[in-house]
């Protein structure tokens, strides 16, 4: 029975029955002439989620990390300079991946809990008169700290000096949950995955790729085979895949897109905002603080919450798991032991969120946190109660 409990980790997310059923299929021949009829509409419909009409969508059997690797290896060469800010575990891991690929990584160190520093990006790019910086890399939603950065703002910072650098954005924990505008923000590669906003099992890196990024493939010298955009696009256009595709996941993605479009992308975003607000009301009710430094940075998909001085957040998440069989996100990197995370993205309702808040609240009281039982839940209840609108006749 315990497996009926939702997870409150910020990915992989809860998989609705409808998507589990859609993935429950017998093997089909991916070299059969009709496979492309399955694949092509899925790729096309993904563009609506990235909000791109000009770019292409490419799907690799991989995870978000593979998507990062695909983004840099198809567009850059060894020794190329890239500009990136470190403000959490995911931007940190992308930096590490770039360094291991022999890129010259110019890092802007920022406090964890802050967002992409548009002004510092603008400054670094303005100083780069010779255009040595080939790409600017940004994590849209820093899942470790619950911080959403302003991607339009970073684009303005790049355009302020008319800098030609590529703009590569990690939107793994934001796409399909919070507004994302690939064309409008002139994002060259947007990296997403199957296991967050798409509510699927892990196993696909889903990339939106601009024509500008595609045009750089012929100059990019970083080695790539599995992640080659050219091989993938040629195969997609004719028969299907350059190797064996993750068939069940592609069927799952078809159904996930159906669900998202039926609810309406904007409604999906407002549901996420409302759920996040409910969680934030609970955090205030407890008298605790978010890692995100200011409200403009608050993420609608994950909240990272500092535990009070003298407490260990790992004990809290372990206790919640051992006692109530509910998973919450642990503190990553600099946040280890200092913060826990509540993932509130994907297939979730306010009723499910209330169950998570009630659970972590019990766990905190069990461990003698200085909070009152019910204090967070009642704040979330008040918020949900007063913002609910009738969904059923
Ligand atoms: C989950 C996540 C990733 C990808 O991680 P994988 O485990 O490789 O799928 C990348 N970036 C962010 C911001 C994430 O939340």
CSV table of N, CA and C in Angstrom, one decimal, residues 178-320:
chain,number,residue,atom,x,y,z
A,178,UNK,N,6.5,25.5,-16.0
A,178,UNK,CA,6.6,27.0,-15.9
A,178,UNK,C,6.8,27.5,-17.3
A,179,UNK,N,6.3,28.8,-17.5
A,179,UNK,CA,6.4,29.3,-18.9
A,179,UNK,C,7.9,29.2,-19.4
A,180,UNK,N,8.0,28.8,-20.6
A,180,UNK,CA,9.3,28.8,-21.3
A,180,UNK,C,9.0,29.2,-22.8
A,181,UNK,N,9.8,30.1,-23.3
A,181,UNK,CA,9.6,30.7,-24.6
A,181,UNK,C,10.9,30.6,-25.4
A,182,UNK,N,11.1,29.5,-26.0
A,182,UNK,CA,12.3,29.2,-26.7
A,182,UNK,C,12.6,30.3,-27.8
A,183,UNK,N,11.6,30.5,-28.7
A,183,UNK,CA,11.9,31.4,-29.8
A,183,UNK,C,12.0,32.9,-29.3
A,184,UNK,N,11.0,33.3,-28.4
A,184,UNK,CA,11.0,34.6,-28.0
A,184,UNK,C,12.3,35.0,-27.2
A,185,UNK,N,12.8,34.1,-26.4
A,185,UNK,CA,14.0,34.3,-25.7
A,185,UNK,C,15.3,34.0,-26.5
A,186,UNK,N,15.1,33.6,-27.7
A,186,UNK,CA,16.2,33.2,-28.6
A,186,UNK,C,17.2,32.3,-27.9
A,187,UNK,N,16.6,31.2,-27.4
A,187,UNK,CA,17.4,30.1,-26.8
A,187,UNK,C,17.9,29.2,-27.9
A,188,UNK,N,19.2,28.9,-28.0
A,188,UNK,CA,19.7,28.1,-29.1
A,188,UNK,C,19.5,26.6,-28.8
A,189,UNK,N,19.8,26.2,-27.6
A,189,UNK,CA,19.4,24.8,-27.2
A,189,UNK,C,18.8,24.8,-25.8
A,190,UNK,N,17.6,24.2,-25.8
A,190,UNK,CA,16.9,24.0,-24.5
A,190,UNK,C,16.9,22.5,-24.2
A,191,UNK,N,17.4,22.2,-23.0
A,191,UNK,CA,17.6,20.8,-22.6
A,191,UNK,C,16.5,20.4,-21.6
A,192,UNK,N,15.7,19.4,-21.9
A,192,UNK,CA,14.7,18.9,-21.0
A,192,UNK,C,14.8,17.4,-20.9
A,193,UNK,N,14.0,16.8,-20.0
A,193,UNK,CA,14.0,15.3,-19.8
A,193,UNK,C,12.6,14.8,-19.7
A,194,UNK,N,12.5,13.5,-19.7
A,194,UNK,CA,11.1,12.9,-19.7
A,194,UNK,C,10.5,12.9,-18.3
A,195,UNK,N,11.4,12.9,-17.2
A,195,UNK,CA,10.9,12.5,-15.9
A,195,UNK,C,10.5,13.6,-15.0
A,196,UNK,N,10.3,14.8,-15.5
A,196,UNK,CA,9.9,15.9,-14.6
A,196,UNK,C,8.5,16.4,-15.1
A,197,UNK,N,8.5,17.5,-15.8
A,197,UNK,CA,7.2,18.1,-16.2
A,197,UNK,C,6.4,17.1,-17.1
A,198,UNK,N,7.1,16.3,-17.9
A,198,UNK,CA,6.4,15.3,-18.8
A,198,UNK,C,5.8,14.1,-18.0
A,199,UNK,N,6.1,14.0,-16.7
A,199,UNK,CA,5.5,13.0,-15.9
A,199,UNK,C,5.7,11.6,-16.3
A,200,UNK,N,6.8,11.3,-17.0
A,200,UNK,CA,7.1,10.0,-17.5
A,200,UNK,C,8.3,9.3,-16.7
A,201,UNK,N,8.6,8.1,-17.0
A,201,UNK,CA,9.8,7.5,-16.5
A,201,UNK,C,11.0,8.2,-17.1
A,202,UNK,N,12.1,8.0,-16.4
A,202,UNK,CA,13.4,8.6,-16.8
A,202,UNK,C,13.9,7.8,-18.1
A,203,UNK,N,14.6,8.5,-19.0
A,203,UNK,CA,15.1,7.8,-20.1
A,203,UNK,C,15.2,8.6,-21.4
A,204,UNK,N,14.6,9.8,-21.4
A,204,UNK,CA,14.7,10.6,-22.7
A,204,UNK,C,15.3,12.0,-22.3
A,205,UNK,N,16.3,12.4,-23.1
A,205,UNK,CA,16.7,13.8,-23.1
A,205,UNK,C,16.0,14.4,-24.3
A,206,UNK,N,15.3,15.5,-24.0
A,206,UNK,CA,14.4,16.1,-25.0
A,206,UNK,C,15.0,17.5,-25.3
A,207,UNK,N,15.4,17.8,-26.5
A,207,UNK,CA,16.1,19.0,-26.7
A,207,UNK,C,15.4,19.8,-27.8
A,208,UNK,N,15.3,21.1,-27.6
A,208,UNK,CA,14.8,22.1,-28.6
A,208,UNK,C,16.1,22.7,-29.1
A,209,UNK,N,16.3,22.7,-30.4
A,209,UNK,CA,17.5,23.2,-31.0
A,209,UNK,C,17.2,24.2,-32.1
A,210,UNK,N,17.8,25.4,-32.0
A,210,UNK,CA,17.6,26.5,-33.0
A,210,UNK,C,18.4,26.2,-34.3
A,211,UNK,N,18.0,26.9,-35.3
A,211,UNK,CA,18.7,26.8,-36.6
A,211,UNK,C,20.1,27.3,-36.5
A,212,UNK,N,20.3,28.3,-35.6
A,212,UNK,CA,21.7,28.8,-35.4
A,212,UNK,C,22.6,27.7,-34.8
A,213,UNK,N,22.0,27.0,-33.9
A,213,UNK,CA,22.8,25.9,-33.2
A,213,UNK,C,23.1,24.8,-34.3
A,214,UNK,N,22.1,24.5,-35.1
A,214,UNK,CA,22.3,23.4,-36.1
A,214,UNK,C,23.3,23.8,-37.1
A,215,UNK,N,23.4,25.1,-37.4
A,215,UNK,CA,24.4,25.6,-38.4
A,215,UNK,C,25.8,25.4,-37.9
A,216,UNK,N,26.0,25.3,-36.6
A,216,UNK,CA,27.3,25.2,-36.1
A,216,UNK,C,27.9,23.8,-36.0
A,217,UNK,N,27.0,22.8,-36.3
A,217,UNK,CA,27.4,21.4,-36.2
A,217,UNK,C,28.6,21.1,-37.1
A,218,UNK,N,28.6,21.8,-38.2
A,218,UNK,CA,29.7,21.4,-39.1
A,218,UNK,C,31.1,21.9,-38.7
A,219,UNK,N,31.1,22.9,-37.8
A,219,UNK,CA,32.4,23.4,-37.2
A,219,UNK,C,32.7,22.8,-35.9
A,220,UNK,N,31.8,22.2,-35.2
A,220,UNK,CA,32.0,21.8,-33.8
A,220,UNK,C,32.8,20.5,-33.8
A,221,UNK,N,34.0,20.6,-33.1
A,221,UNK,CA,34.9,19.5,-33.2
A,221,UNK,C,34.9,18.6,-31.9
A,222,UNK,N,34.1,18.9,-31.0
A,222,UNK,CA,34.0,17.9,-29.8
A,222,UNK,C,33.5,16.6,-30.3
A,223,UNK,N,34.2,15.5,-29.8
A,223,UNK,CA,33.7,14.2,-30.3
A,223,UNK,C,32.3,13.8,-29.9
A,224,UNK,N,31.6,13.2,-30.8
A,224,UNK,CA,30.2,12.8,-30.5
A,224,UNK,C,29.9,11.7,-31.5
A,225,UNK,N,29.2,10.7,-31.0
A,225,UNK,CA,28.6,9.6,-31.9
A,225,UNK,C,27.2,9.4,-31.6
A,226,UNK,N,27.0,8.9,-30.4
A,226,UNK,CA,25.6,8.6,-29.9
A,226,UNK,C,24.8,9.9,-29.9
A,227,UNK,N,25.4,11.0,-29.6
A,227,UNK,CA,24.6,12.3,-29.4
A,227,UNK,C,24.7,13.1,-30.7
A,228,UNK,N,25.0,12.6,-31.8
A,228,UNK,CA,25.2,13.4,-33.0
A,228,UNK,C,23.8,13.9,-33.5
A,229,UNK,N,23.6,15.2,-33.5
A,229,UNK,CA,22.4,15.8,-34.0
A,229,UNK,C,22.1,15.4,-35.5
A,230,UNK,N,23.2,15.4,-36.3
A,230,UNK,CA,23.1,15.2,-37.7
A,230,UNK,C,22.6,13.8,-38.0
A,231,UNK,N,23.2,12.8,-37.4
A,231,UNK,CA,22.7,11.4,-37.5
A,231,UNK,C,21.3,11.3,-37.1
A,232,UNK,N,20.9,11.9,-36.0
A,232,UNK,CA,19.6,11.8,-35.5
A,232,UNK,C,18.6,12.4,-36.4
A,233,UNK,N,18.9,13.6,-36.9
A,233,UNK,CA,17.9,14.3,-37.8
A,233,UNK,C,17.7,13.6,-39.1
A,234,UNK,N,18.8,13.1,-39.6
A,234,UNK,CA,18.7,12.4,-40.9
A,234,UNK,C,17.8,11.1,-40.7
A,235,UNK,N,18.1,10.4,-39.6
A,235,UNK,CA,17.3,9.2,-39.4
A,235,UNK,C,15.8,9.6,-39.1
A,236,UNK,N,15.6,10.6,-38.3
A,236,UNK,CA,14.2,11.0,-38.0
A,236,UNK,C,13.4,11.3,-39.3
A,237,UNK,N,14.1,12.0,-40.2
A,237,UNK,CA,13.4,12.4,-41.4
A,237,UNK,C,13.0,11.3,-42.3
A,238,UNK,N,13.8,10.2,-42.3
A,238,UNK,CA,13.4,9.0,-43.1
A,238,UNK,C,12.7,7.9,-42.4
A,239,UNK,N,13.5,7.0,-41.8
A,239,UNK,CA,12.9,5.8,-41.2
A,239,UNK,C,12.6,6.0,-39.8
A,240,UNK,N,13.4,6.7,-39.0
A,240,UNK,CA,13.1,6.8,-37.6
A,240,UNK,C,14.3,7.2,-36.8
A,241,UNK,N,15.1,6.2,-36.3
A,241,UNK,CA,16.2,6.4,-35.4
A,241,UNK,C,17.5,5.9,-35.9
A,242,UNK,N,18.6,6.5,-35.5
A,242,UNK,CA,19.9,5.9,-36.0
A,242,UNK,C,20.2,4.6,-35.2
A,243,UNK,N,19.5,4.4,-34.1
A,243,UNK,CA,19.7,3.2,-33.3
A,243,UNK,C,18.4,2.8,-32.7
A,244,UNK,N,18.3,2.0,-31.7
A,244,UNK,CA,17.0,1.5,-31.2
A,244,UNK,C,16.4,2.6,-30.3
A,245,UNK,N,15.2,3.1,-30.7
A,245,UNK,CA,14.6,4.1,-29.9
A,245,UNK,C,13.9,3.6,-28.6
A,246,UNK,N,13.7,4.4,-27.6
A,246,UNK,CA,13.0,4.0,-26.4
A,246,UNK,C,11.5,4.0,-26.7
A,247,UNK,N,11.0,3.0,-27.3
A,247,UNK,CA,9.6,2.9,-27.9
A,247,UNK,C,8.5,3.2,-26.9
A,248,UNK,N,8.6,2.6,-25.7
A,248,UNK,CA,7.6,2.7,-24.7
A,248,UNK,C,7.5,4.2,-24.3
A,249,UNK,N,8.7,4.8,-24.1
A,249,UNK,CA,8.7,6.2,-23.7
A,249,UNK,C,8.2,7.1,-24.8
A,250,UNK,N,8.4,6.8,-26.0
A,250,UNK,CA,7.8,7.6,-27.1
A,250,UNK,C,6.3,7.6,-27.1
A,251,UNK,N,5.8,6.4,-26.8
A,251,UNK,CA,4.3,6.3,-26.7
A,251,UNK,C,3.8,7.0,-25.4
A,252,UNK,N,4.6,6.9,-24.4
A,252,UNK,CA,4.3,7.7,-23.2
A,252,UNK,C,4.3,9.2,-23.4
A,253,UNK,N,5.3,9.7,-24.2
A,253,UNK,CA,5.4,11.1,-24.5
A,253,UNK,C,4.2,11.5,-25.3
A,254,UNK,N,3.8,10.7,-26.3
A,254,UNK,CA,2.6,11.0,-27.0
A,254,UNK,C,1.4,11.3,-26.1
A,255,UNK,N,1.2,10.4,-25.1
A,255,UNK,CA,0.1,10.6,-24.2
A,255,UNK,C,0.3,11.8,-23.2
A,256,UNK,N,1.5,12.0,-22.8
A,256,UNK,CA,1.8,13.1,-22.0
A,256,UNK,C,1.5,14.4,-22.6
A,257,UNK,N,1.8,14.5,-23.9
A,257,UNK,CA,1.5,15.7,-24.7
A,257,UNK,C,0.0,15.9,-24.8
A,258,UNK,N,-0.7,14.8,-25.0
A,258,UNK,CA,-2.2,14.8,-25.1
A,258,UNK,C,-2.7,15.4,-23.7
A,259,UNK,N,-2.2,14.9,-22.6
A,259,UNK,CA,-2.7,15.4,-21.3
A,259,UNK,C,-2.4,16.9,-21.1
A,260,UNK,N,-1.2,17.3,-21.5
A,260,UNK,CA,-0.8,18.7,-21.3
A,260,UNK,C,-1.7,19.6,-22.2
A,261,UNK,N,-2.0,19.2,-23.4
A,261,UNK,CA,-2.8,20.0,-24.3
A,261,UNK,C,-4.2,20.0,-23.9
A,262,UNK,N,-4.7,18.9,-23.3
A,262,UNK,CA,-6.1,18.8,-22.9
A,262,UNK,C,-6.3,19.8,-21.7
A,263,UNK,N,-5.3,19.8,-20.8
A,263,UNK,CA,-5.5,20.7,-19.6
A,263,UNK,C,-5.2,22.1,-20.1
A,264,UNK,N,-4.4,22.3,-21.1
A,264,UNK,CA,-4.0,23.6,-21.6
A,264,UNK,C,-2.7,24.0,-21.0
A,265,UNK,N,-1.7,24.4,-21.8
A,265,UNK,CA,-0.4,24.7,-21.2
A,265,UNK,C,-0.5,25.8,-20.2
A,266,UNK,N,-1.2,26.8,-20.4
A,266,UNK,CA,-1.3,27.9,-19.5
A,266,UNK,C,-2.0,27.4,-18.2
A,267,UNK,N,-3.0,26.5,-18.3
A,267,UNK,CA,-3.6,26.0,-17.1
A,267,UNK,C,-2.6,25.1,-16.3
A,268,UNK,N,-1.8,24.4,-17.0
A,268,UNK,CA,-0.7,23.6,-16.3
A,268,UNK,C,0.2,24.6,-15.5
A,269,UNK,N,0.6,25.7,-16.2
A,269,UNK,CA,1.4,26.6,-15.5
A,269,UNK,C,0.7,27.2,-14.2
A,270,UNK,N,-0.6,27.6,-14.4
A,270,UNK,CA,-1.2,28.2,-13.2
A,270,UNK,C,-1.4,27.2,-12.1
A,271,UNK,N,-1.7,25.9,-12.5
A,271,UNK,CA,-1.8,24.9,-11.5
A,271,UNK,C,-0.5,24.8,-10.7
A,272,UNK,N,0.6,24.8,-11.4
A,272,UNK,CA,1.9,24.7,-10.7
A,272,UNK,C,2.2,25.9,-9.8
A,273,UNK,N,1.7,27.1,-10.3
A,273,UNK,CA,1.9,28.3,-9.5
A,273,UNK,C,1.1,28.2,-8.2
A,274,UNK,N,-0.1,27.7,-8.4
A,274,UNK,CA,-1.0,27.6,-7.2
A,274,UNK,C,-0.5,26.6,-6.2
A,275,UNK,N,0.0,25.5,-6.7
A,275,UNK,CA,0.5,24.5,-5.8
A,275,UNK,C,1.7,25.0,-5.0
A,276,UNK,N,2.6,25.7,-5.8
A,276,UNK,CA,3.8,26.3,-5.2
A,276,UNK,C,3.5,27.3,-4.1
A,277,UNK,N,2.5,28.1,-4.4
A,277,UNK,CA,2.0,29.1,-3.4
A,277,UNK,C,1.5,28.5,-2.2
A,278,UNK,N,0.8,27.4,-2.3
A,278,UNK,CA,0.3,26.6,-1.2
A,278,UNK,C,1.5,26.2,-0.3
A,279,UNK,N,2.5,25.6,-1.0
A,279,UNK,CA,3.7,25.2,-0.2
A,279,UNK,C,4.4,26.3,0.5
A,280,UNK,N,4.5,27.5,-0.2
A,280,UNK,CA,5.1,28.6,0.3
A,280,UNK,C,4.3,29.2,1.5
A,281,UNK,N,3.0,29.1,1.4
A,281,UNK,CA,2.2,29.5,2.6
A,281,UNK,C,2.5,28.6,3.8
A,282,UNK,N,2.7,27.3,3.5
A,282,UNK,CA,3.0,26.4,4.6
A,282,UNK,C,4.4,26.7,5.2
A,283,UNK,N,5.3,27.0,4.4
A,283,UNK,CA,6.7,27.3,4.9
A,283,UNK,C,6.6,28.6,5.8
A,284,UNK,N,5.9,29.6,5.4
A,284,UNK,CA,5.7,30.7,6.3
A,284,UNK,C,5.0,30.3,7.6
A,285,UNK,N,4.0,29.5,7.4
A,285,UNK,CA,3.2,29.0,8.6
A,285,UNK,C,4.2,28.3,9.6
A,286,UNK,N,5.1,27.6,9.1
A,286,UNK,CA,6.1,26.9,10.0
A,286,UNK,C,7.1,27.9,10.6
A,287,UNK,N,7.2,29.1,10.0
A,287,UNK,CA,8.3,30.0,10.4
A,287,UNK,C,9.6,29.7,9.8
A,288,UNK,N,9.7,28.9,8.7
A,288,UNK,CA,10.9,28.5,8.1
A,288,UNK,C,11.2,29.4,6.9
A,289,UNK,N,12.4,29.3,6.4
A,289,UNK,CA,12.9,30.1,5.2
A,289,UNK,C,13.2,29.3,4.0
A,290,UNK,N,12.9,29.9,2.9
A,290,UNK,CA,13.3,29.2,1.6
A,290,UNK,C,14.7,29.6,1.3
A,291,UNK,N,15.4,28.7,0.5
A,291,UNK,CA,16.8,29.0,0.1
A,291,UNK,C,16.7,30.2,-1.0
A,292,UNK,N,15.7,30.2,-1.8
A,292,UNK,CA,15.6,31.2,-2.8
A,292,UNK,C,15.6,32.6,-2.1
A,293,UNK,N,16.5,33.5,-2.6
A,293,UNK,CA,16.7,34.7,-1.8
A,293,UNK,C,15.6,35.8,-1.9
A,294,UNK,N,14.8,35.7,-2.9
A,294,UNK,CA,13.8,36.8,-3.0
A,294,UNK,C,12.6,36.2,-3.9
A,295,UNK,N,11.4,36.8,-3.6
A,295,UNK,CA,10.2,36.2,-4.3
A,295,UNK,C,10.3,36.1,-5.8
A,296,UNK,N,11.0,37.1,-6.5
A,296,UNK,CA,11.1,37.0,-7.9
A,296,UNK,C,11.8,35.7,-8.4
A,297,UNK,N,12.5,35.1,-7.5
A,297,UNK,CA,13.3,33.9,-7.8
A,297,UNK,C,12.6,32.6,-7.5
A,298,UNK,N,11.4,32.7,-6.8
A,298,UNK,CA,10.7,31.5,-6.3
A,298,UNK,C,10.4,30.6,-7.5
A,299,UNK,N,10.7,29.3,-7.3
A,299,UNK,CA,10.4,28.3,-8.3
A,299,UNK,C,9.0,27.8,-8.1
A,300,UNK,N,8.2,27.5,-9.2
A,300,UNK,CA,6.9,26.9,-9.1
A,300,UNK,C,7.0,25.4,-9.1
A,301,UNK,N,8.2,24.8,-9.2
A,301,UNK,CA,8.3,23.4,-9.3
A,301,UNK,C,8.9,22.7,-8.1
A,302,UNK,N,9.8,23.5,-7.4
A,302,UNK,CA,10.4,22.9,-6.2
A,302,UNK,C,10.7,24.0,-5.2
A,303,UNK,N,10.5,23.7,-3.9
A,303,UNK,CA,10.9,24.6,-2.9
A,303,UNK,C,12.0,23.9,-2.0
A,304,UNK,N,13.1,24.7,-1.9
A,304,UNK,CA,14.2,24.2,-0.9
A,304,UNK,C,14.0,25.0,0.3
A,305,UNK,N,13.9,24.3,1.5
A,305,UNK,CA,13.6,24.9,2.7
A,305,UNK,C,14.6,24.7,3.8
A,306,UNK,N,15.2,25.7,4.3
A,306,UNK,CA,16.2,25.6,5.4
A,306,UNK,C,15.6,25.0,6.6
A,307,UNK,N,16.2,24.1,7.3
A,307,UNK,CA,15.8,23.6,8.6
A,307,UNK,C,16.4,24.6,9.6
A,308,UNK,N,15.8,24.6,10.8
A,308,UNK,CA,16.3,25.6,11.8
A,308,UNK,C,17.7,25.2,12.2
A,309,UNK,N,18.5,26.1,12.7
A,309,UNK,CA,19.8,25.9,13.2
A,309,UNK,C,19.9,24.7,14.2
A,310,UNK,N,20.9,23.9,14.0
A,310,UNK,CA,21.0,22.8,15.0
A,310,UNK,C,20.3,21.5,14.5
A,311,UNK,N,19.5,21.6,13.4
A,311,UNK,CA,18.8,20.4,12.9
A,311,UNK,C,19.5,19.9,11.7
A,312,UNK,N,19.3,18.6,11.4
A,312,UNK,CA,20.0,18.0,10.2
A,312,UNK,C,18.9,17.6,9.2
A,313,UNK,N,18.8,18.2,8.0
A,313,UNK,CA,17.7,17.9,7.1
A,313,UNK,C,17.7,16.5,6.6
A,314,UNK,N,18.9,15.8,6.6
A,314,UNK,CA,19.0,14.4,6.2
A,314,UNK,C,18.2,13.5,7.2
A,315,UNK,N,18.3,13.9,8.5
A,315,UNK,CA,17.5,13.1,9.5
A,315,UNK,C,16.0,13.2,9.2
A,316,UNK,N,15.7,14.4,8.8
A,316,UNK,CA,14.2,14.7,8.6
A,316,UNK,C,13.7,13.9,7.4
A,317,UNK,N,14.4,14.0,6.3
A,317,UNK,CA,13.9,13.2,5.1
A,317,UNK,C,14.0,11.7,5.3
A,318,UNK,N,15.0,11.3,6.1
A,318,UNK,CA,15.1,9.8,6.4
A,318,UNK,C,13.9,9.4,7.3
A,319,UNK,N,13.6,10.3,8.3
A,319,UNK,CA,12.6,10.0,9.2
A,319,UNK,C,11.2,9.9,8.5
A,320,UNK,N,11.0,10.9,7.6
A,320,UNK,CA,9.7,10.9,6.8
A,320,UNK,C,9.6,9.6,6.0
